[in-house]
Short mmCIF file of C-alpha atoms in Angstrom, two decimals:
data_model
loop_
_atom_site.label_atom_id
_atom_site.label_comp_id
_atom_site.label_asym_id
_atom_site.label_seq_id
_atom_site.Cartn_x
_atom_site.Cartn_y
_atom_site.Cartn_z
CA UNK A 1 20.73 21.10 -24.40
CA UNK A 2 24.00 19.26 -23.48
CA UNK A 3 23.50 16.57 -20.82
CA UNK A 4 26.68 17.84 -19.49
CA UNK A 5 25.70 21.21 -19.05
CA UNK A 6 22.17 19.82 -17.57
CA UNK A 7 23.86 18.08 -14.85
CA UNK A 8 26.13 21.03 -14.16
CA UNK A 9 22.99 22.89 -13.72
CA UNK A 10 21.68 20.24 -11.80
CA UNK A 11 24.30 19.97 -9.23
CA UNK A 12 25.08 23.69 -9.14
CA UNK A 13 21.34 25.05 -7.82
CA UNK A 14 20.71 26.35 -5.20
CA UNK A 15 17.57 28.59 -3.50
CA UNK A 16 18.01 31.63 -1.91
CA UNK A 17 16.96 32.95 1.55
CA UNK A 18 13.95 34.48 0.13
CA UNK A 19 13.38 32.14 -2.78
CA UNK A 20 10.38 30.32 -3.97
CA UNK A 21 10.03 26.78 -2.41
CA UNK A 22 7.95 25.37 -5.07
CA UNK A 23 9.64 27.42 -7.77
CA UNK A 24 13.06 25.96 -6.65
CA UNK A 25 11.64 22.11 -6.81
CA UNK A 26 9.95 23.05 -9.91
CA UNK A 27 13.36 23.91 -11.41
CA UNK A 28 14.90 21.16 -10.03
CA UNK A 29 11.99 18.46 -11.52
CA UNK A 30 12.95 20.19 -14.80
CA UNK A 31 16.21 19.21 -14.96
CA UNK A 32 15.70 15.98 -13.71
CA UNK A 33 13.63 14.99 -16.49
CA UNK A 34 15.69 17.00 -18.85
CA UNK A 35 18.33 14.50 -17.81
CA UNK A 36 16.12 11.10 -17.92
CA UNK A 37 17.19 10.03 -21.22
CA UNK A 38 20.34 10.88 -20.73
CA UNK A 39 23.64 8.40 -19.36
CA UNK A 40 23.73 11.13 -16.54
CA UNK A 41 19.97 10.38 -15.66
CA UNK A 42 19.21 11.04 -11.66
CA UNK A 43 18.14 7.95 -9.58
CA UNK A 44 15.46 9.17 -6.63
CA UNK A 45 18.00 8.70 -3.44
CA UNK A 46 20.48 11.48 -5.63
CA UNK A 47 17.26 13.90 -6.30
CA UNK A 48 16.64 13.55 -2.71
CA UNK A 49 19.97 14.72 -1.80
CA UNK A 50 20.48 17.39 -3.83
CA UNK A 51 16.51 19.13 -3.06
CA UNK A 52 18.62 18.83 0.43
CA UNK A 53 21.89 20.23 0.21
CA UNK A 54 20.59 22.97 -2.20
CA UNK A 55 18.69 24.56 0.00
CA UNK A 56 19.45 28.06 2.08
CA UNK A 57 21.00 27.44 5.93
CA UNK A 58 17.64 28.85 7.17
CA UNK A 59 16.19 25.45 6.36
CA UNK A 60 19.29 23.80 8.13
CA UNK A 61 16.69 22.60 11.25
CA UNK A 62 15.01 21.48 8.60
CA UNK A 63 17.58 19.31 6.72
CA UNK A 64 18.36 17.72 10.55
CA UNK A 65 14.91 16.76 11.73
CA UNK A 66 14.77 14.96 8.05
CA UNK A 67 18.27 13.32 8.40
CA UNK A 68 17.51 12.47 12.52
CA UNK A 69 14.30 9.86 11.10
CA UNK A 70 15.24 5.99 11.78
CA UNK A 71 17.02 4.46 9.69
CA UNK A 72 14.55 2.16 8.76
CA UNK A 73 12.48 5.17 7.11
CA UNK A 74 13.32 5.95 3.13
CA UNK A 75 13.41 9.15 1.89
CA UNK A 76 11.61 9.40 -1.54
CA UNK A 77 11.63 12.95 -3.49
CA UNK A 78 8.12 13.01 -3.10
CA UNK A 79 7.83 13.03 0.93
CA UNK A 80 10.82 14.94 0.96
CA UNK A 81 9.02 17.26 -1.63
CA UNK A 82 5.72 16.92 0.55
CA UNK A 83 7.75 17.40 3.82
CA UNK A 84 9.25 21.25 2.13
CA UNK A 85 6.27 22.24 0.98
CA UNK A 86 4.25 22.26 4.27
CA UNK A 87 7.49 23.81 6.00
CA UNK A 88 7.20 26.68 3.34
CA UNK A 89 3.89 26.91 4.10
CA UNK A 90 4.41 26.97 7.89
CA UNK A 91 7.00 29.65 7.64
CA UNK A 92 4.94 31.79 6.05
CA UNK A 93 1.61 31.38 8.02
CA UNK A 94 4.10 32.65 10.34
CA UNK A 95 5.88 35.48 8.57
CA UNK A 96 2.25 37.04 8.31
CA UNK A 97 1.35 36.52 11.55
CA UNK A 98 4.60 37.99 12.78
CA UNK A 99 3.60 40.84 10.13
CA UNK A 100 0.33 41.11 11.70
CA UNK A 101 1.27 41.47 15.40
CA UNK A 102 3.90 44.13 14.45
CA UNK A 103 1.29 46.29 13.62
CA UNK A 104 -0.38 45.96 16.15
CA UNK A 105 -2.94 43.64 14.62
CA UNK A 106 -2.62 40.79 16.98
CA UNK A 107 -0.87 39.74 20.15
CA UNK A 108 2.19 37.35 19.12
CA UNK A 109 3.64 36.05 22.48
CA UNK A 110 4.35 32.58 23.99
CA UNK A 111 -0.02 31.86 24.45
CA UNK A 112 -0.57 32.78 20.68
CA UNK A 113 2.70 30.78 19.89
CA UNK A 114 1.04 27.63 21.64
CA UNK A 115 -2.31 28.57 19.89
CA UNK A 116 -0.51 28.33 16.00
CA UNK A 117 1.65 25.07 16.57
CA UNK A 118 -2.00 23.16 18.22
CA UNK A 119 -3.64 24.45 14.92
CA UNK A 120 -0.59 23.54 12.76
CA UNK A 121 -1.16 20.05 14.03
CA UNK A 122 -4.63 20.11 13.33
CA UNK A 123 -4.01 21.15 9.58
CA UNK A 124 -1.10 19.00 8.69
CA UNK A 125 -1.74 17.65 5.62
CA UNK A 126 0.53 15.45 3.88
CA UNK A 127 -0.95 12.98 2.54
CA UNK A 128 -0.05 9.50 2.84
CA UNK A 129 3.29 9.68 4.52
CA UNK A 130 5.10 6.76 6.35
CA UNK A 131 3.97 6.73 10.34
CA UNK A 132 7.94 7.66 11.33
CA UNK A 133 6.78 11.32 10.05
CA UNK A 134 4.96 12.29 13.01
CA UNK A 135 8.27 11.46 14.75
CA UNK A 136 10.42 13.53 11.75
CA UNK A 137 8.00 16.68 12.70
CA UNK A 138 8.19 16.29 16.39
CA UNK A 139 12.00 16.30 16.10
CA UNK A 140 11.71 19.76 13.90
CA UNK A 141 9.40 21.01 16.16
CA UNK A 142 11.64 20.86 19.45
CA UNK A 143 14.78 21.77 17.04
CA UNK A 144 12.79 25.09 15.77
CA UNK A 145 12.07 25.52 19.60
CA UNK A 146 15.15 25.84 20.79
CA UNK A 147 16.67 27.86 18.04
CA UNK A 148 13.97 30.77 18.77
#
């Protein structure tokens, strides 16, 4: 395909509200490659930006808590990548739990609130990531907080 249409592409997707986290980055990895060999080939700090600015405002806390790290910490795709996933994750270990206590299945208040976010932290799992990410989270955390 044109390179010129692949960048258009490129710079033109976005993910809906109820799209498909790892669908969306899968699309986007596509076209990145598509466009390796290419003169319009996409460096890692542009990938980075657009996985960012192409995604729904629901992940606008999101976006923040990422933007808010030091400025000493370097956003790759693959922590930023990494960092969506688990958020995807998280939102929908909560979407079934909020499913769940809806009808009537469990008791969703402020205790059982507390209770998921301690196990959240004890299941974190990205692997690897820079020490400043506990810090990235925590920010997210109290943003999500005070937007509920």
């Amino acid at each position: 395909e044109d390179p010129i249409v692949l960048k258009s592409k490129f710079n033109r997707m976005f993910m809906g509200e109820d799209g498909n986290v790892k669908s969306h980055l899968t699309e986007l990895l596509e076209l990145q490659s598509s466009l390796t060999d290419t003169s319009y080939k996409v460096e890692d700090g542009d990938f980075v930006l657009r996985i960012l600015e192409s995604l729904p405002p629901s992940y606008d806390s999101f976006v923040m808590a990422l933007r808010c790290l030091p400025d000493k910490t370097v956003l790759t795709s693959r922590y930023v990548m990494d960092a969506l996933i688990e958020e995807a994750d998280r939102r929908e270990r909560r979407r079934h739990l909020t499913e769940r206590s809806s009808q009537g299945g469990v008791a969703f208040g402020a205790d059982s609130q507390k209770q998921e976010t301690e196990e959240e932290d004890i299941h974190w799992q990205v692997p690897l990531l820079p020490e400043e990410w506990t810090q990235g989270k925590r920010l997210f955390q109290e943003e999500e907080r005070r937007s509920s």
